[in-house]
Structures are given as C-alpha cells and as structure tokens.
PDB file of C-alpha atoms in Angstrom:
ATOM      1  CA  UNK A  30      66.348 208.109 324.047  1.00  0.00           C
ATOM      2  CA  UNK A  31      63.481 208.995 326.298  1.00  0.00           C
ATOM      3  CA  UNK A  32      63.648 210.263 329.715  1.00  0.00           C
ATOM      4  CA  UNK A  33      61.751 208.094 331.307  1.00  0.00           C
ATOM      5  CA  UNK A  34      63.065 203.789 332.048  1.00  0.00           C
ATOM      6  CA  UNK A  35      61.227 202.317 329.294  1.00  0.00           C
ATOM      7  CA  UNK A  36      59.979 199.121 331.379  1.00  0.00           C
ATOM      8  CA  UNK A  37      58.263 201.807 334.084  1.00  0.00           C
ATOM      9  CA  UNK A  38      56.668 203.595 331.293  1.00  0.00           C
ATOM     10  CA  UNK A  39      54.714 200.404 329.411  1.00  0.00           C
ATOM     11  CA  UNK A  40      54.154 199.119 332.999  1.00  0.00           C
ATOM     12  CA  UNK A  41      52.502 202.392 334.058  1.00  0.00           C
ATOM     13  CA  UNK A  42      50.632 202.908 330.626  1.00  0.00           C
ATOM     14  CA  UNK A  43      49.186 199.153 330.733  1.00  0.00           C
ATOM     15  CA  UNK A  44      48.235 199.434 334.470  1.00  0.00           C
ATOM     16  CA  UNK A  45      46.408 202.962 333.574  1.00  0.00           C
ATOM     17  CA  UNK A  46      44.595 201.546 330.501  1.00  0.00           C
ATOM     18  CA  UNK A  47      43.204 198.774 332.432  1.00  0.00           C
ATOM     19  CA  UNK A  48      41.727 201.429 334.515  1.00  0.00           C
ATOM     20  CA  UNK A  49      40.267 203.325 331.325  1.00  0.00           C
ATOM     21  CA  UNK A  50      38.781 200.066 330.209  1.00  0.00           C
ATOM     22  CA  UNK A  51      37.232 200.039 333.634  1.00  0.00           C
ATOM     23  CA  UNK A  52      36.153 203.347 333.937  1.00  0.00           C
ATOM     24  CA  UNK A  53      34.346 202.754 330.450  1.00  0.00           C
ATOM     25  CA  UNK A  54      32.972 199.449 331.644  1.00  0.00           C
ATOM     26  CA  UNK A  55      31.460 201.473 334.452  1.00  0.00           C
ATOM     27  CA  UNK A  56      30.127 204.331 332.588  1.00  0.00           C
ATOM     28  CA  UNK A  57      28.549 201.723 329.747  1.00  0.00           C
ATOM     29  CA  UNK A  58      26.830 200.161 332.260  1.00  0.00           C
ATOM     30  CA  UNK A  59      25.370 203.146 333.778  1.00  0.00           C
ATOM     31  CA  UNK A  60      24.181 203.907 330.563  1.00  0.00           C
ATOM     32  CA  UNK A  61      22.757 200.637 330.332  1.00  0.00           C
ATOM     33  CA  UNK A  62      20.810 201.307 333.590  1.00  0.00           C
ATOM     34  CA  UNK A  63      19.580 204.452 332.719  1.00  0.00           C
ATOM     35  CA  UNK A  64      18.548 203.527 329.380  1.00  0.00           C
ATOM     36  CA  UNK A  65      16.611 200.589 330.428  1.00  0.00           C
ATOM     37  CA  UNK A  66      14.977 202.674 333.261  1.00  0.00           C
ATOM     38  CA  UNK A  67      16.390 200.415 336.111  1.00  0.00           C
ATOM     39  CA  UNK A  68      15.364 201.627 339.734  1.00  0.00           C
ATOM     40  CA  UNK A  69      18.380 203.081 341.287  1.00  0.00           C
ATOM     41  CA  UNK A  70      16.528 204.953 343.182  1.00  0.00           C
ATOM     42  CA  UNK A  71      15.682 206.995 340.019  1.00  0.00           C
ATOM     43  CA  UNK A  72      17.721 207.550 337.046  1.00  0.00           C
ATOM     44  CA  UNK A  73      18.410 211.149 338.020  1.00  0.00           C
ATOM     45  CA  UNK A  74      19.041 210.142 341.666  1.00  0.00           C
ATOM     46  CA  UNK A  75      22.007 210.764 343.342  1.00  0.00           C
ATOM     47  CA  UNK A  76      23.081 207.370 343.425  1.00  0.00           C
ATOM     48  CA  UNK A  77      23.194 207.699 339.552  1.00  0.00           C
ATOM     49  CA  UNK A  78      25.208 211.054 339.979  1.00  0.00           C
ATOM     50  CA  UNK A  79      27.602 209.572 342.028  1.00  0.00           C
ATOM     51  CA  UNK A  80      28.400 206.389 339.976  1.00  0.00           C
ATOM     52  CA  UNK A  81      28.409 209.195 336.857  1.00  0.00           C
ATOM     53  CA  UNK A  82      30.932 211.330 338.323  1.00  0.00           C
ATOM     54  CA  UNK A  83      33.023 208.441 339.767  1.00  0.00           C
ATOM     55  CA  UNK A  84      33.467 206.722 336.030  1.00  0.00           C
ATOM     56  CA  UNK A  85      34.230 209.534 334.247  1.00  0.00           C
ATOM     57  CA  UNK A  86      37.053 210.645 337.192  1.00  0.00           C
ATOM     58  CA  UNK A  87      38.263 206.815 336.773  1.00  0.00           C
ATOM     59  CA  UNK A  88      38.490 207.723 333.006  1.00  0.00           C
ATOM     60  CA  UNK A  89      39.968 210.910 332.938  1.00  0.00           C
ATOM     61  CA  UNK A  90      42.529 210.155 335.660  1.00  0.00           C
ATOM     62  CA  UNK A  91      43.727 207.291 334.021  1.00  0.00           C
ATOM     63  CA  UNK A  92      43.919 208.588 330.634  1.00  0.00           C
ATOM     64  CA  UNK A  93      45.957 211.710 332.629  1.00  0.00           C
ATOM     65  CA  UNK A  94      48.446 209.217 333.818  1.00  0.00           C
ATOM     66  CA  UNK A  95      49.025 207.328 330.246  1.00  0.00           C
ATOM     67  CA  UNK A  96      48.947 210.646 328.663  1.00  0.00           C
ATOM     68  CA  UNK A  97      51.943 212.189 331.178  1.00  0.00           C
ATOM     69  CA  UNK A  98      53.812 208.830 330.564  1.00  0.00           C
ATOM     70  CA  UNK A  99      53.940 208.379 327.263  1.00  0.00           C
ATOM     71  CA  UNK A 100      54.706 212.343 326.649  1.00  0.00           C
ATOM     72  CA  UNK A 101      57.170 212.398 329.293  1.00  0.00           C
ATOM     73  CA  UNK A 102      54.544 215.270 330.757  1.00  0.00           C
ATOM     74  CA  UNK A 103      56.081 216.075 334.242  1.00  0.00           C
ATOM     75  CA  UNK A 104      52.756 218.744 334.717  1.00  0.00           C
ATOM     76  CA  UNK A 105      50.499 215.433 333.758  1.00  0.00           C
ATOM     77  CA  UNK A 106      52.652 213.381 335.714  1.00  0.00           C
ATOM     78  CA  UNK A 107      52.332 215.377 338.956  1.00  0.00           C
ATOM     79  CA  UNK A 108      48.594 216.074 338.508  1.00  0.00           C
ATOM     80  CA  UNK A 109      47.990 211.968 338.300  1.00  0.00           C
ATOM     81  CA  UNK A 110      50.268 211.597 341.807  1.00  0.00           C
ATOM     82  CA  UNK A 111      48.487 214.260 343.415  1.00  0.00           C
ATOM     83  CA  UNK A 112      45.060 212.508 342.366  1.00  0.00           C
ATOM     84  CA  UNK A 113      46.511 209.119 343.469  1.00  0.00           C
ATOM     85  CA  UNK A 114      47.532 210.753 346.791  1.00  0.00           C
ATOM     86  CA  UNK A 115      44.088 211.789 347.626  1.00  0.00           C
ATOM     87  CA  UNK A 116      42.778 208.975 346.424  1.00  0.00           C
ATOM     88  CA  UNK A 117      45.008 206.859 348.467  1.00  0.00           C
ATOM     89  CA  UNK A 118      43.960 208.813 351.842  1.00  0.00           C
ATOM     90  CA  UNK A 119      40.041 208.502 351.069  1.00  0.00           C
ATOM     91  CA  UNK A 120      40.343 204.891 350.307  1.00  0.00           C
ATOM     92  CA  UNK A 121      42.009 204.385 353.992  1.00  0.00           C
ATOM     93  CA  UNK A 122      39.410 206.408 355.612  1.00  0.00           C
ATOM     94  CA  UNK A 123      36.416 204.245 354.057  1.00  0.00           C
ATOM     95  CA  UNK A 124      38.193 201.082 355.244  1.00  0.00           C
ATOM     96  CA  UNK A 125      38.747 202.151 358.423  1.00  0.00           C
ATOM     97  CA  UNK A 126      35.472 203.741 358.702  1.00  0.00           C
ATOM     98  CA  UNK A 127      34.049 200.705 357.278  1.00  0.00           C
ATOM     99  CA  UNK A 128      35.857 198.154 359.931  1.00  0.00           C
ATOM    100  CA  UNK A 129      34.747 200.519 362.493  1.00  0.00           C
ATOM    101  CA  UNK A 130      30.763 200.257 361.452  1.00  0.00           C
ATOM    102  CA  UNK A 131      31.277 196.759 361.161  1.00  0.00           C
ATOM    103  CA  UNK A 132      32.760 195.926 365.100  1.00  0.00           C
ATOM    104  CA  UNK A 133      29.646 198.498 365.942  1.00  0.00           C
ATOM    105  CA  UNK A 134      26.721 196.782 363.944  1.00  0.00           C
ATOM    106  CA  UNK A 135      28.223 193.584 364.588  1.00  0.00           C
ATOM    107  CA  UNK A 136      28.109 194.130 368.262  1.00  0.00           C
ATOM    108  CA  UNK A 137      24.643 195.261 368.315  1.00  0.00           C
ATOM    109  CA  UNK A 138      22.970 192.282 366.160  1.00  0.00           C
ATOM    110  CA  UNK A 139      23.601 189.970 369.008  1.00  0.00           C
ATOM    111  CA  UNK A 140      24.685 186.666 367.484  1.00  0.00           C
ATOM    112  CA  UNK A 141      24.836 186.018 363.751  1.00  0.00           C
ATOM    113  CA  UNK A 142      25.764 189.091 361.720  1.00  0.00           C
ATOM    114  CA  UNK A 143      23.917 189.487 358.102  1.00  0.00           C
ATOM    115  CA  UNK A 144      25.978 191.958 356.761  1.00  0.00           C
ATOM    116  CA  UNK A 145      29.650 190.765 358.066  1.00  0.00           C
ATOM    117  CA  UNK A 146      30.232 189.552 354.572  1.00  0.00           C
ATOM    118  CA  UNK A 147      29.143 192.796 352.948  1.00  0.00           C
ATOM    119  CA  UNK A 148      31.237 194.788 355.363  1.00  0.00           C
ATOM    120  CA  UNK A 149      34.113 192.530 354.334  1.00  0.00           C
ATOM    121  CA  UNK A 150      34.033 193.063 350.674  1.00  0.00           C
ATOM    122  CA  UNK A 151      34.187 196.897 351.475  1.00  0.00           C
ATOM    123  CA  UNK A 152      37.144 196.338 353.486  1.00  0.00           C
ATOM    124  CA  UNK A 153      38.754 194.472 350.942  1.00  0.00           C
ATOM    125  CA  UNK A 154      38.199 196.841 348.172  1.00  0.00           C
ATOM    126  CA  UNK A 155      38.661 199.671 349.730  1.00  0.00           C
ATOM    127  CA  UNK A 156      42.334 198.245 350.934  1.00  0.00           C
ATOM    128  CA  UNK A 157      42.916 196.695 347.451  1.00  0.00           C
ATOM    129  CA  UNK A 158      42.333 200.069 345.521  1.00  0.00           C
ATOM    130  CA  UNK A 159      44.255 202.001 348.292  1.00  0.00           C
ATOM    131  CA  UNK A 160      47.570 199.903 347.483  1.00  0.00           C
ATOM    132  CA  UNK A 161      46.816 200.448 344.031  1.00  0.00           C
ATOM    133  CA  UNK A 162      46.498 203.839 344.198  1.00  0.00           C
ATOM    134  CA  UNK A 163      50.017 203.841 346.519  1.00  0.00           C
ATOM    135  CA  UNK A 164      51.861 201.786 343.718  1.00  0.00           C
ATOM    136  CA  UNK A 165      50.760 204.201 341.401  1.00  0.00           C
ATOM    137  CA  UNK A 166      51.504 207.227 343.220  1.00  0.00           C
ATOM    138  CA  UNK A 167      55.059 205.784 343.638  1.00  0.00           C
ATOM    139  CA  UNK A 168      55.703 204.845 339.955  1.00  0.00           C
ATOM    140  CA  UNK A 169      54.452 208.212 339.023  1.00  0.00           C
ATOM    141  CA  UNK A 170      56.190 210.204 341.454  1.00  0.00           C
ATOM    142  CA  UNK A 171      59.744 207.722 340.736  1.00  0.00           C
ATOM    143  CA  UNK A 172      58.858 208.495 336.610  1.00  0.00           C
ATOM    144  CA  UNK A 173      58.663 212.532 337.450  1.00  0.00           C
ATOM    145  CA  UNK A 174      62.235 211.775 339.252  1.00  0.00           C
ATOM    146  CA  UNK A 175      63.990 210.333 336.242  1.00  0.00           C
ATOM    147  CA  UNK A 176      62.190 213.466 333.952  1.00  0.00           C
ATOM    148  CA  UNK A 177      63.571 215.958 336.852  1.00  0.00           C
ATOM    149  CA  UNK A 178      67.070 214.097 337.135  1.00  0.00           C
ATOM    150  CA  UNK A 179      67.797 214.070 332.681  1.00  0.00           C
ATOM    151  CA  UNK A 180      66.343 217.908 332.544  1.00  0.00           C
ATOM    152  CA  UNK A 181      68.508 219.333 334.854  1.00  0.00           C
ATOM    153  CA  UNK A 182      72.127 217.547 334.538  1.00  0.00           C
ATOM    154  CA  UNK A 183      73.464 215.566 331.364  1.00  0.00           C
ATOM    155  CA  UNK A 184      73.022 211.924 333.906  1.00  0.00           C
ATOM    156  CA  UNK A 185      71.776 209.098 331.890  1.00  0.00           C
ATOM    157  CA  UNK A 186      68.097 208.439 332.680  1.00  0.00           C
ATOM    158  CA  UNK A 187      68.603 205.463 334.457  1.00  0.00           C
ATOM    159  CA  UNK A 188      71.062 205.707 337.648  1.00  0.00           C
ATOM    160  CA  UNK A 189      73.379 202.679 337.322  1.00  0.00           C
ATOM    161  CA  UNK A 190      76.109 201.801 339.545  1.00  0.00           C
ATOM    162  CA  UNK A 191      79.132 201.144 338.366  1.00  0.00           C
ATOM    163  CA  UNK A 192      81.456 198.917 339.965  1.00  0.00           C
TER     164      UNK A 192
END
C-alpha cells in the first residue's frame, strides 16, 4: 500500500501531465516559429529566449511534480511546492501590476480604451494560473504530509475518524 491517498496521487499526476502536454505544445510551436523564420523580433531575440526558457520550466516542473507523485519522492515533492510557491507570488504581482497599468493607461486615453480588453485577458490569466499554481502547491504540500505522517509512525496513510 502506498503512502500517498491514491485519488490525490492520479489527480495530481493528470493535472501535471496536462501541463507537460502544454509545455510541449509551447515549445513545438516555438520551434515552429523559429523554423519558419517568423519575426518575433528575431529568432534569437529575447522574446524567443523568454518563451524558450518558460516552456521548458513548464516541462520540467511538471514532469518534477508527476515524477515526486508517482515515486512517493518527498525531495521531488517539496522542490515542485517550492516552484509552485514562487510561481504563485509572481503570478499575483503581474496581475496586480497589470490592473494597476490598466486604471493608469486607461485614465490617460481619455474616453474609449483600445487595450482594456488586452489588459483583461492578462488579468485573467495571470489570476487563473495563480489559483492553479495555489491548488497545486496545496495538493503537493497535503501529499508530502501523508509521506511525512506513514514514515515516521505506523498511522495508516489516510487519517480516518472513527466514530
């Protein structure tokens, strides 16, 4: 019997897959881009950097979380909360930041604002991947709980009540 509530575990390892197939979407399309010489600003720009760098964190992150779940990893485990964690607090910044610019540029274009709908999609994803990045940082850090709770005392993995 593993350590870890088997629902949480195939929960967390879907969720963190669907974030390695989107990491590879990502990075497949960048390739796409570059290969096809599409003006990023360059193919070598930092634009192209960036998205590089982001896809391949997306990927390894992900696969660091499914990895620590399905070895019941508590080193993996803790790594992927900590990530999540940061993650979480940059995300808030950037939509807070990103309200901010918009009440500013808003103000100044006097009357209809172009790029209120832009400044709402950043607002919403920025939000949307911060409370996914919380709801993973909670199942990881509840999954390195049960490892921490069966290692050091003979208590079944999953704390039931009994009444």
């Amino acid at each position: 019997m593993g350590k870890i509530n088997g629902c949480l575990k195939v929960l967390f390892i879907i969720f963190n897959s669907l974030f390695t197939c989107f990491g590879a979407l990502m990075m497949y399309g960048l390739g796409r881009i570059a290969a096809n010489g599409y003006q990023m600003g360059g193919t070598g720009s930092l634009n192209m950097i960036t998205g590089w760098i982001f896809a391949v964190g997306v990927v390894g992150i992900s696969l660091l979380g499914s990895h620590g779940a399905r070895t019941e990893n508590k080193c993996c485990l803790t790594a992927f909360a900590v990530f999540m964690g940061i993650g979480l607090v940059l995300m808030l910044i950037f939509g807070v930041a990103a309200i901010v610019l918009k009440k500013q540029y808003c103000r100044e274009a006097e009357g209809k604002c172009e790029a209120e709908f832009l400044f709402n999609i950043s607002i919403g994803v920025n939000f949307g991947f911060a409370f996914v990045a919380m709801m993973g940082l909670i199942i990881s850090t509840n999954m390195i709980n049960q490892i921490s709770r069966h290692d050091n005392a003979a208590v079944p993995a999953i704390a039931m009540r009994t009444y």
